[in-house]
Amino acid sequence: MSEKKAHQEITAKLRAECKRLLETGTVHTVIGFAPGSMPGRTVPVFITNPQEVAQLTWNPFCAANLSKYLLDHHQPGGKAAIVVKGCDSRGIVRLLQDNQVLRDEVHILGIPCRGQYDHRKIPGGLEVEETEPLEQGTADVAHPELHLEKCAYCENPTPVIYDLLLDDAVAPSTDSKGRFTEITDLEAKTAQEKSTYWDDHFSRCLRCYACRNACPACTCRECVFDQFDPDWVSKRNNLTENTAFHLIRAFHVAGRCVDCGECDRVCPVQIPLRLLNRKIIKDLDELFEAPTPGTDLNVKPALGDFTPQDPDEFH
Amino acid sequence: MPAILKKDNLQQLLASLSQAYKLVLPVRENGMTFFRPYQTGLTIDPDYINTATSPKEFLFPQTEKMLSFKYRESADISITNEEPHAEKLAVFGARSCDLAGIAALDPVFGGRFPDPQYSTRRDNVLLVGLGCRRASASCFCQAFNIDPLACAGADIAMIELEDCFAIEARTARGHAQLANFSQLLEEDHSGGVKTSLSSAREALNRSFGSLPDPAGVKDFLDRQFELPYWEQIASRCLGCGICTYICPTCHCFDIFDVTRGKPDGNRYRCWDSCMFADFTGMAGGHNPRPTQKERVRNRFMHKLKYHLDRYEIGGCVGCGRCVEKCPVNLDIRQIINDINKLQGVEVNGQ
């Protein structure tokens, strides 16, 4: 099946299913994507009226991970249906494992994904006339070079958890060699080079906390970075405080980061935050043979579990 | 009548400017454009539409020390105010929207009780505006009657044409500086600039998408505070600070002391964001804006109403940064359109 036909068919199926879910009262709200305000964008929508399901869309610009919207301070209404890609579905597992969301409160509409476009790559790469066909699913050519970085190696093109799958499953890449290429490249740098690399990025940080707010592993009701007494990390924007912010955050989500790449996508100054978390995922893989967090609901987070058979002593 | 600066002479102009001022200019970095300090040989990003962050940071830095204090039991508290920053700074390549942003900040910090830090920086800055060649998909300055070629508020205004820049001084400071460059400038004997300008304007106008119409928005918001509409917007909003921190007119700050557990310390003010939950947190735990609904309402009311109420200057200049960067595509142009629709419903309902 061609990619363009798939978009239209998935969108039609999605609308029909959501209409049914709302009409039968199975769910109170549908959380999905609607066309955005510019070419190459989509916008999250919350639909409660079955007559409004025509707003829903599916296309390769549905980059956002909607799972964070499941947190009750966003959606107080009751059971919600949510549209997820494979990477997003690991975020759902994250929230379920942390008891932030209960399984019977969410109806998961899984969409197997062939890659999401990064609109930041489009202005130099494609004209609007070419973006729109991609969005509408009428383009004849796919452009994997314009995909988000995370799509280059995707472990779960098909959601790992769902109530309904809206298309045939897409097989993951069988070539596991490329999985951590960008991390091994970074690891090969000297300490000084690493320091320069991250100093350059962290000094640009605005401390807008978009990375935190978009993150499905960040669910604290009061974040340490919002506390001012004691002020663990000051509001002052300088390299020291910015570095402290990013490193504390990376360690806080260690073992829980599901690698959905939202931190990378939302950063307004393009700090490659996903690399920090990927490094920890690689370490977890090597030390504990732990899968990417969120892959399996029944596998507890590596750093959130213990066994008396642990070969290392507790200190 | 603007003079002509040949493109080959731009580098020399930047070098001369950097002699008299600390110079910042739009430079390509990590795939984006930022104002960065001039170094020999560094030149402006030839393709930038606008910088990723606004130039407000040069007048109102994200982090600013206000004073230091010392406390000894045997003596009074001694306070040393931080001297205002009097460095001469030239911002080269500011767009019309960002110059309008500075004009919107001026009455905030320069009103009846002028802020010494802002006022000193403002008195020492040379603003060199550069007219736009094209609009991005998120640009909408024209909706607020800002002319992207006019560089209103600049000390020196420049417009890039095919093979040269049109350049003219607008203020005494601009004239004084431009006089130093007279050997780099030529007069427009043939009158060619005028023709090139009109074709530049045509090309620029063509590049703008459809513009929102904010004309009736303030009037409507004057009457409507409790709109259920804000709940729709709030349900999507992630509550991050991107829009406020990259906005050329947002100017909220927080003041706090850093003491490191000792009785001595420093007082700072830093940018704060009305999108953050703790922004209106009060002693005792009360928060008058308890949910994101009140917070997003405040932001858009501030942009489209409050700033006009207070200063008769728009709080949004249509630079489009928030439109471009919002992770969930909250687009203020769409909000203006939606408010116009709500207004239609209100009128028809009466």
XYZ file of C-alpha atoms in Angstrom:
665
model
C 0.000 0.000 0.000
C 1.332 3.417 -0.878
C 2.060 5.825 1.936
C -0.441 8.420 0.721
C -3.316 5.982 0.580
C -2.422 4.837 4.075
C -2.740 8.379 5.526
C -6.184 8.888 4.105
C -7.387 5.460 5.115
C -6.016 5.738 8.631
C -7.613 9.170 9.047
C -10.995 7.814 7.891
C -10.732 4.793 10.184
C -9.638 7.001 13.090
C -12.607 9.350 12.696
C -15.089 6.488 12.445
C -13.672 4.777 15.516
C -13.613 7.981 17.574
C -17.183 8.779 16.588
C -18.217 5.318 17.785
C -16.268 5.656 21.043
C -17.861 9.010 21.827
C -21.374 8.023 20.760
C -21.365 4.853 22.826
C -19.969 6.729 25.802
C -16.944 4.418 25.873
C -14.774 7.506 26.251
C -15.422 11.065 27.379
C -12.691 12.702 25.319
C -10.584 11.889 22.288
C -7.052 13.279 22.312
C -5.692 13.414 18.782
C -4.175 15.591 16.079
C -5.846 18.198 13.877
C -4.340 20.200 11.004
C -2.152 23.029 12.347
C -2.001 26.706 11.516
C 0.840 26.351 9.010
C 1.971 23.759 6.477
C 3.911 21.008 8.195
C 2.212 21.462 11.571
C -0.481 19.681 13.496
C -2.182 20.729 16.685
C -3.398 18.583 19.586
C -7.210 18.511 19.868
C -9.560 17.325 22.588
C -12.875 16.185 21.165
C -15.936 15.399 23.267
C -18.651 15.854 20.634
C -18.977 12.937 18.159
C -20.038 15.456 15.504
C -16.574 17.020 15.608
C -14.436 14.000 14.805
C -13.825 15.353 11.287
C -11.208 17.592 12.905
C -8.995 14.557 13.455
C -6.178 13.882 11.066
C -3.242 11.572 10.637
C -0.172 12.528 8.603
C 3.605 12.423 8.962
C 3.637 15.773 10.811
C 2.003 14.324 13.943
C 5.307 14.573 15.794
C 4.075 15.526 19.272
C 3.763 12.874 21.959
C 0.254 13.381 23.301
C 0.627 11.008 26.247
C 1.430 13.795 28.689
C -2.083 15.171 28.213
C -3.406 12.122 30.058
C -2.267 13.564 33.356
C -5.344 14.505 35.286
C -4.528 18.181 35.575
C -4.916 18.366 31.805
C -7.911 16.043 31.376
C -10.317 15.969 34.296
C -13.277 14.663 32.278
C -13.030 10.863 32.503
C -11.840 8.070 30.238
C -9.903 9.335 27.263
C -9.042 7.817 23.923
C -5.601 8.839 22.764
C -3.796 8.616 19.427
C -0.259 7.256 19.759
C 2.670 6.327 17.583
C 5.087 3.611 18.652
C 7.437 5.971 20.506
C 4.491 7.737 22.174
C 3.102 4.402 23.356
C 6.235 3.914 25.467
C 5.198 7.158 27.162
C 1.823 5.606 27.986
C 3.625 2.623 29.535
C 5.717 5.106 31.508
C 2.592 6.778 32.931
C 0.914 3.426 33.642
C 3.982 2.083 35.451
C 4.180 5.214 37.575
C 0.426 4.974 38.342
C -0.034 8.426 36.867
C -2.747 6.962 34.660
C -4.793 3.805 35.206
C -5.156 1.334 32.339
C -8.966 1.338 32.437
C -9.024 5.142 32.193
C -7.368 5.211 28.797
C -8.338 3.831 25.426
C -5.250 3.613 23.247
C -5.580 4.097 19.489
C -2.279 2.916 18.054
C -1.009 3.991 14.656
C 2.011 2.221 13.178
C 4.364 4.942 11.953
C 6.830 5.138 9.099
C 8.595 8.234 10.417
C 7.655 11.804 11.304
C 8.921 14.861 9.478
C 10.843 17.551 11.316
C 9.326 20.843 10.190
C 12.587 22.602 11.127
C 14.278 20.710 8.305
C 11.640 21.693 5.778
C 12.360 25.400 5.077
C 15.756 24.625 3.577
C 14.696 21.290 2.190
C 11.295 21.646 0.658
C 9.002 24.365 -0.546
C 5.521 24.727 0.887
C 4.119 23.277 -2.325
C 5.984 20.085 -1.521
C 5.162 20.083 2.200
C 1.435 20.137 1.718
C 1.286 16.968 -0.374
C 3.351 15.222 2.316
C 0.889 16.382 4.926
C -2.162 15.480 2.897
C -0.610 12.182 1.963
C -0.675 12.976 -1.740
C 3.102 13.166 -2.256
C 4.610 10.541 -4.483
C 8.007 10.693 -2.820
C 8.836 10.133 0.847
C 11.725 12.139 2.312
C 13.387 10.126 5.094
C 16.197 12.712 5.210
C 13.666 15.176 6.618
C 12.531 12.872 9.395
C 13.167 13.638 13.049
C 16.514 12.277 14.210
C 14.793 9.709 16.402
C 13.075 8.179 13.378
C 16.353 7.186 11.742
C 16.521 4.235 14.104
C 13.100 3.298 15.435
C 12.687 0.400 17.850
C 8.922 0.475 17.902
C 7.299 1.738 14.690
C 4.231 -0.152 15.935
C 2.825 0.872 19.332
C 3.814 -1.460 22.169
C 0.413 -1.121 23.855
C -2.978 -0.391 22.315
C -6.678 -1.175 22.391
C -6.984 -0.850 18.640
C -4.368 -0.721 15.931
C -5.485 1.422 13.001
C -3.171 -0.034 10.364
C -1.021 -3.081 9.707
C 1.983 -3.362 12.008
C 5.271 -1.948 10.708
C 8.329 -4.103 11.432
C 11.176 -2.467 13.388
C 14.593 -2.038 11.827
C 16.502 -5.317 11.952
C 19.859 -3.566 11.782
C 20.762 -2.937 15.424
C 24.228 -1.568 14.573
C 23.040 2.012 14.132
C 21.148 2.091 17.395
C 23.692 4.079 19.378
C 25.950 5.505 16.646
C 25.598 9.122 17.780
C 26.350 8.074 21.374
C 29.483 6.115 20.542
C 30.645 9.132 18.532
C 30.177 11.343 21.588
C 31.813 8.814 23.899
C 34.885 8.826 21.666
C 35.487 12.505 22.401
C 37.972 13.564 25.056
C 36.669 14.967 28.318
C 37.653 18.440 27.143
C 35.834 18.016 23.842
C 32.736 16.750 25.613
C 32.848 19.687 27.969
C 33.167 22.152 25.096
C 30.349 20.436 23.228
C 27.884 20.609 26.100
C 29.008 24.031 27.336
C 28.266 25.397 23.882
C 24.756 23.950 23.966
C 23.914 24.607 27.622
C 25.043 28.218 27.464
C 22.312 28.731 24.858
C 19.579 27.290 27.102
C 16.728 29.724 27.839
C 15.514 27.725 30.853
C 12.006 27.774 29.413
C 11.522 24.223 30.744
C 9.762 23.087 27.563
C 11.872 19.895 27.669
C 10.537 19.137 31.140
C 6.949 20.079 30.416
C 6.735 17.933 27.296
C 8.396 14.930 28.972
C 6.191 11.925 29.877
C 8.729 10.953 32.562
C 8.376 14.361 34.263
C 5.227 14.028 36.333
C 6.148 15.625 39.669
C 3.381 17.911 40.896
C 6.001 20.302 42.202
C 9.251 20.233 40.310
C 12.562 20.770 42.098
C 13.335 23.523 39.583
C 10.244 25.441 40.645
C 11.153 25.421 44.323
C 12.717 28.614 45.541
C 13.276 27.775 49.214
C 15.673 26.119 49.063
C 16.568 27.158 45.526
C 18.316 23.984 44.422
C 18.866 25.535 41.024
C 18.631 29.302 40.757
C 16.645 31.157 38.095
C 19.904 32.821 37.081
C 20.720 31.934 33.499
C 24.372 31.005 33.372
C 26.372 27.977 32.306
C 26.640 26.597 35.841
C 22.940 26.752 36.641
C 21.948 25.639 33.142
C 24.283 22.642 33.322
C 22.957 21.756 36.761
C 19.423 21.910 35.380
C 20.098 19.606 32.455
C 22.196 17.085 34.363
C 19.776 16.875 37.277
C 16.954 16.367 34.819
C 18.839 13.688 32.874
C 19.568 11.745 36.075
C 16.040 12.242 37.344
C 14.581 10.577 34.253
C 17.362 7.961 34.050
C 15.824 4.521 33.636
C 12.439 6.146 33.006
C 13.103 8.176 29.851
C 11.249 6.378 27.060
C 13.234 8.101 24.293
C 10.206 9.702 22.680
C 12.458 12.608 21.693
C 10.051 15.345 22.802
C 12.808 17.236 24.673
C 14.746 17.451 21.427
C 11.736 18.424 19.353
C 10.409 21.185 21.589
C 13.709 22.913 22.463
C 13.502 26.427 20.980
C 17.290 26.670 20.737
C 17.853 23.124 19.484
C 19.914 21.678 22.310
C 20.383 17.966 21.446
C 18.929 16.856 24.776
C 18.018 13.422 23.529
C 21.721 12.545 23.411
C 22.005 12.870 27.193
C 19.122 10.496 27.738
C 20.285 8.130 24.998
C 23.664 7.837 26.719
C 21.886 6.671 29.871
C 19.714 4.262 27.881
C 22.875 2.834 26.342
C 24.466 2.417 29.788
C 21.326 0.692 31.074
C 21.456 -1.610 28.100
C 25.102 -2.491 28.733
C 24.897 -2.738 32.560
C 21.511 -4.363 33.042
C 20.512 -5.495 29.549
C 17.506 -3.269 30.144
C 15.306 -2.546 27.138
C 14.411 1.044 26.306
C 12.090 2.030 29.168
C 8.429 1.764 28.314
C 8.908 -1.064 25.823
C 7.178 -3.621 28.038
C 4.575 -2.856 30.681
C 5.709 -5.867 32.702
C 9.399 -4.947 32.810
C 10.006 -2.606 35.716
C 12.375 0.332 35.211
C 15.953 -0.869 35.739
C 16.632 1.719 38.429
C 13.226 1.274 40.047
C 13.587 -2.422 40.843
C 15.920 -4.722 42.760
C 16.438 -8.403 43.314
C 18.116 -10.187 46.225
C 20.190 -12.003 43.575
C 21.830 -8.739 42.557
C 25.545 -9.579 42.134
C 26.570 -6.203 43.572
C 26.421 -5.285 47.256
C 24.131 -2.513 48.443
C 26.134 0.387 49.805
C 17.261 60.559 1.027
C 19.139 57.313 1.754
C 22.769 56.898 0.767
C 24.210 53.759 -0.786
C 26.496 51.269 0.908
C 28.020 48.788 -1.505
C 27.782 45.208 -0.264
C 31.571 44.897 -0.426
C 31.815 47.699 2.115
C 29.576 46.067 4.716
C 32.484 44.278 6.350
C 34.357 47.561 6.722
C 31.288 49.238 8.174
C 30.972 46.480 10.764
C 34.658 46.754 11.606
C 34.402 50.542 12.080
C 31.250 50.177 14.134
C 33.015 47.703 16.384
C 35.687 50.351 17.085
C 33.188 52.682 18.713
C 30.739 50.159 20.138
C 30.520 46.652 21.399
C 28.802 45.235 18.329
C 26.335 42.368 18.120
C 25.009 41.083 14.819
C 22.848 38.216 13.521
C 25.109 35.207 13.069
C 24.333 31.667 11.969
C 24.931 29.178 14.786
C 23.756 25.572 15.117
C 21.292 26.015 12.284
C 19.671 29.101 13.817
C 20.462 32.809 13.847
C 21.401 34.647 17.036
C 22.781 38.084 17.844
C 26.417 37.364 18.687
C 29.405 39.620 19.462
C 31.380 40.792 16.459
C 34.805 39.374 15.785
C 37.054 40.296 12.898
C 35.814 38.625 9.730
C 32.457 37.653 11.214
C 29.593 38.716 9.012
C 25.833 38.666 9.143
C 23.867 35.574 8.238
C 22.832 36.461 4.671
C 19.626 34.399 4.837
C 18.175 35.238 8.205
C 14.561 36.294 8.334
C 14.792 36.934 12.032
C 16.893 35.815 14.988
C 15.815 32.887 17.167
C 15.764 35.092 20.263
C 14.840 38.762 20.345
C 17.255 41.630 20.991
C 15.437 42.572 24.217
C 18.167 40.697 26.125
C 20.586 43.536 25.391
C 18.417 46.085 27.206
C 16.820 43.721 29.685
C 19.177 40.779 30.274
C 17.749 37.460 31.417
C 19.937 37.636 34.519
C 20.896 40.924 36.119
C 22.580 41.597 39.444
C 20.889 44.480 41.267
C 22.860 44.801 44.487
C 24.985 42.976 46.999
C 24.476 43.055 50.741
C 26.576 42.370 53.796
C 25.315 41.742 57.262
C 27.376 41.815 60.439
C 25.801 41.519 63.885
C 27.935 44.365 65.118
C 26.909 46.685 62.288
C 24.031 47.597 60.031
C 23.350 45.816 56.823
C 25.496 47.390 54.131
C 24.081 47.484 50.647
C 26.039 48.145 47.489
C 23.937 48.921 44.463
C 25.138 47.497 41.193
C 26.323 50.286 38.902
C 24.122 50.493 35.786
C 25.790 48.950 32.768
C 26.992 51.885 30.676
C 28.764 50.024 27.883
C 28.159 51.422 24.414
C 26.423 48.703 22.442
C 25.427 48.580 18.786
C 22.734 46.090 17.770
C 23.140 45.563 14.050
C 20.398 44.054 11.930
C 17.374 44.509 14.191
C 14.125 43.975 12.309
C 11.206 46.390 12.397
C 9.185 44.072 14.640
C 11.967 43.933 17.211
C 12.448 47.706 17.086
C 8.715 47.975 17.771
C 9.298 45.543 20.619
C 11.841 47.909 22.148
C 9.387 50.781 21.715
C 6.895 48.681 23.685
C 9.426 48.080 26.468
C 10.469 51.739 26.776
C 7.402 52.963 28.696
C 7.524 49.910 30.974
C 11.041 50.616 32.213
C 11.288 54.309 31.403
C 8.041 55.621 32.896
C 7.517 57.807 35.914
C 10.140 55.887 37.871
C 12.777 55.030 35.296
C 14.579 51.768 35.842
C 18.271 52.732 36.116
C 19.569 49.501 34.571
C 17.288 49.574 31.518
C 17.523 53.339 31.054
C 21.311 53.329 31.141
C 21.515 50.510 28.627
C 18.908 52.231 26.439
C 20.852 55.510 26.536
C 23.978 53.734 25.385
C 22.583 51.569 22.610
C 22.816 52.256 18.891
C 20.072 50.450 17.004
C 20.885 49.668 13.394
C 17.717 48.399 11.738
C 17.732 46.204 8.663
C 14.590 46.034 6.547
C 13.261 42.584 5.735
C 13.628 40.944 2.341
C 10.933 38.361 2.870
C 8.492 37.194 5.506
C 8.514 33.722 7.021
C 5.379 31.596 7.315
C 4.964 32.896 10.878
C 5.561 36.638 10.252
C 2.594 38.982 10.701
C 3.965 42.407 11.726
C 1.827 44.074 9.049
C -1.291 43.076 11.002
C -0.176 45.643 13.602
C 0.672 48.256 10.969
C 4.375 47.722 11.437
C 6.235 48.304 8.186
C 8.949 45.643 7.873
C 11.029 47.955 5.666
C 10.671 51.121 7.748
C 12.818 50.205 10.767
C 10.904 52.753 12.859
C 12.797 53.503 16.033
C 16.234 52.705 14.595
C 19.133 55.151 14.923
C 20.323 54.006 11.530
C 18.019 52.269 9.059
C 19.254 50.007 6.285
C 17.510 48.112 3.513
C 19.195 45.367 1.563
C 18.742 45.717 -2.189
C 20.112 43.563 -5.005
C 23.663 44.900 -5.071
C 23.793 47.408 -2.227
C 22.237 48.623 0.967
C 20.183 51.804 1.209
C 21.238 53.444 4.454
C 20.086 56.494 6.358
C 20.438 58.024 9.806
C 17.277 58.708 11.768
C 18.496 60.158 15.050
C 21.258 62.497 16.215
C 23.196 59.473 17.444
C 22.692 57.782 14.102
C 23.799 60.884 12.178
C 26.915 61.224 14.307
C 27.857 57.614 13.695
C 27.012 57.616 10.001
C 29.220 60.699 9.532
C 32.164 58.464 10.481
C 31.356 56.189 7.579
C 31.033 58.884 4.931
C 33.969 57.457 2.961
C 32.103 54.122 2.660
C 28.881 55.690 1.414
C 27.819 57.005 -1.955
C 25.041 59.295 -2.942
C 22.226 57.894 -5.023
C 22.772 60.137 -8.051
C 20.803 58.038 -10.504
C 17.798 57.677 -8.174
C 18.057 53.895 -8.673
C 17.457 53.228 -5.000
C 13.900 54.449 -5.206
C 13.076 52.006 -8.011
C 14.840 49.118 -6.275
C 13.021 49.952 -3.042
C 9.617 49.715 -4.623
C 10.388 46.324 -6.182
C 11.860 45.145 -2.857
C 8.642 46.199 -1.175
C 6.521 44.373 -3.726
C 8.491 41.151 -3.281
C 8.291 41.492 0.503
C 4.547 42.120 0.493
C 3.997 39.067 -1.692
C 5.826 36.867 0.830
C 3.341 37.569 3.653
C 0.605 35.025 4.228
C -2.903 35.993 5.272
C -2.889 38.401 8.204
C -5.151 38.300 11.238
C -7.272 41.383 11.912
C -6.753 42.569 15.486
C -8.842 45.754 15.083
C -11.816 44.757 17.239
C -10.009 42.383 19.570
C -9.201 44.771 22.398
C -12.728 46.159 22.414
C -14.108 42.642 22.751
C -11.622 41.644 25.468
C -12.535 44.831 27.376
C -15.999 43.312 27.795
C -15.143 39.621 27.983
C -12.926 38.294 30.741
C -14.548 34.937 31.503
C -14.423 33.252 28.116
C -14.711 29.434 28.118
C -12.487 29.689 25.034
C -9.411 30.100 27.247
C -10.012 26.622 28.650
C -9.647 25.177 25.153
C -6.349 26.960 24.698
C -5.169 26.013 28.174
C -5.903 22.328 27.639
C -3.324 22.301 24.841
C -0.749 24.576 26.475
C 2.194 22.720 27.999
C 2.897 25.585 30.392
C 6.495 26.042 29.233
C 8.091 29.473 28.932
C 9.128 29.427 25.264
C 6.653 32.055 24.061
C 7.436 34.503 26.853
C 11.217 34.133 26.728
C 11.538 34.573 22.977
C 8.936 37.358 22.859
C 10.408 40.817 22.141
C 7.898 42.537 24.434
C 7.495 40.156 27.402
C 9.233 41.782 30.324
C 8.239 40.050 33.550
C 10.951 39.324 36.051
C 11.457 37.778 39.452
C 13.672 39.275 42.147
C 15.473 37.020 44.623
C 18.538 36.885 46.847
C 21.335 34.368 46.519
C 22.996 33.879 49.892
C 24.588 30.441 49.811
C 23.510 30.007 53.421
C 25.541 33.010 54.610
C 24.214 36.372 55.731
C 26.019 37.979 52.782
C 24.662 37.730 49.305
C 23.541 39.193 46.026
C 20.166 40.272 44.747
C 19.272 39.377 41.177
C 16.414 39.901 38.860
C 15.747 37.292 36.206
C 13.196 36.800 33.494
C 10.065 35.089 34.700
C 7.159 33.699 32.723
C 3.432 34.077 33.352
C 3.094 30.594 31.869
C 4.763 29.100 34.945
C 2.559 27.855 37.793
C 4.645 29.621 40.458
C 4.621 32.979 38.645
C 1.787 34.340 40.786
C 2.517 32.127 43.796
C 2.119 34.208 46.951
C 3.377 33.952 50.483
C 1.062 31.606 52.332
C 0.489 29.456 49.266
C -2.367 31.288 47.555
C -2.180 31.471 43.772
C -4.583 33.883 42.057
C -3.919 32.137 38.738
C -4.313 28.560 39.890
C -4.686 26.844 36.495
C -3.253 27.189 33.022
C -6.533 28.775 31.933
C -5.851 31.933 33.944
C -2.234 31.908 32.795
C -2.831 31.693 29.042
C -5.641 34.216 29.363
C -3.217 36.588 31.036
C -0.620 36.178 28.320
C -2.965 36.837 25.431
C -4.816 39.595 27.290
C -1.454 41.205 27.982
C -0.449 41.047 24.331
C -3.795 42.207 22.919
C -5.288 44.420 25.643
C -3.369 45.242 28.832
C -0.344 46.763 27.117
C -2.651 48.951 25.043
C -4.567 49.916 28.200
C -1.428 50.977 29.992
C 0.758 52.470 27.288
C -1.365 52.780 24.166
C 1.209 50.604 22.434
C 0.477 47.100 21.193
C 1.889 44.256 23.247
C 2.351 42.059 20.177
C 4.541 43.137 17.269
C 3.893 40.171 14.977
C 7.461 38.841 14.969
C 6.022 35.330 14.858
C 8.600 33.717 17.154
C 5.979 32.190 19.464
C 4.072 30.996 16.407
C 7.176 29.340 15.041
C 8.361 27.747 18.272
C 5.276 26.713 20.227
C 5.639 22.924 20.583
C 1.873 22.447 20.283
C 1.194 25.058 17.575
C -0.657 27.589 19.719
C -0.767 30.390 17.175
C -1.677 33.896 18.326
C -2.890 34.678 14.798
C -5.393 31.842 15.130
C -6.385 33.178 18.555
C -7.053 36.622 17.053
C -9.168 34.961 14.333
C -11.016 32.889 16.939
C -11.711 35.984 19.054
C -13.111 37.722 15.981
C -15.429 34.744 15.462
C -16.518 34.839 19.117
C -17.202 38.520 18.662
C -19.454 37.716 15.695
C -21.367 35.264 17.879
C -21.704 37.909 20.597
C -23.044 40.502 18.149
C -25.469 38.090 16.488
C -26.605 36.821 19.857
C -27.676 40.268 21.052
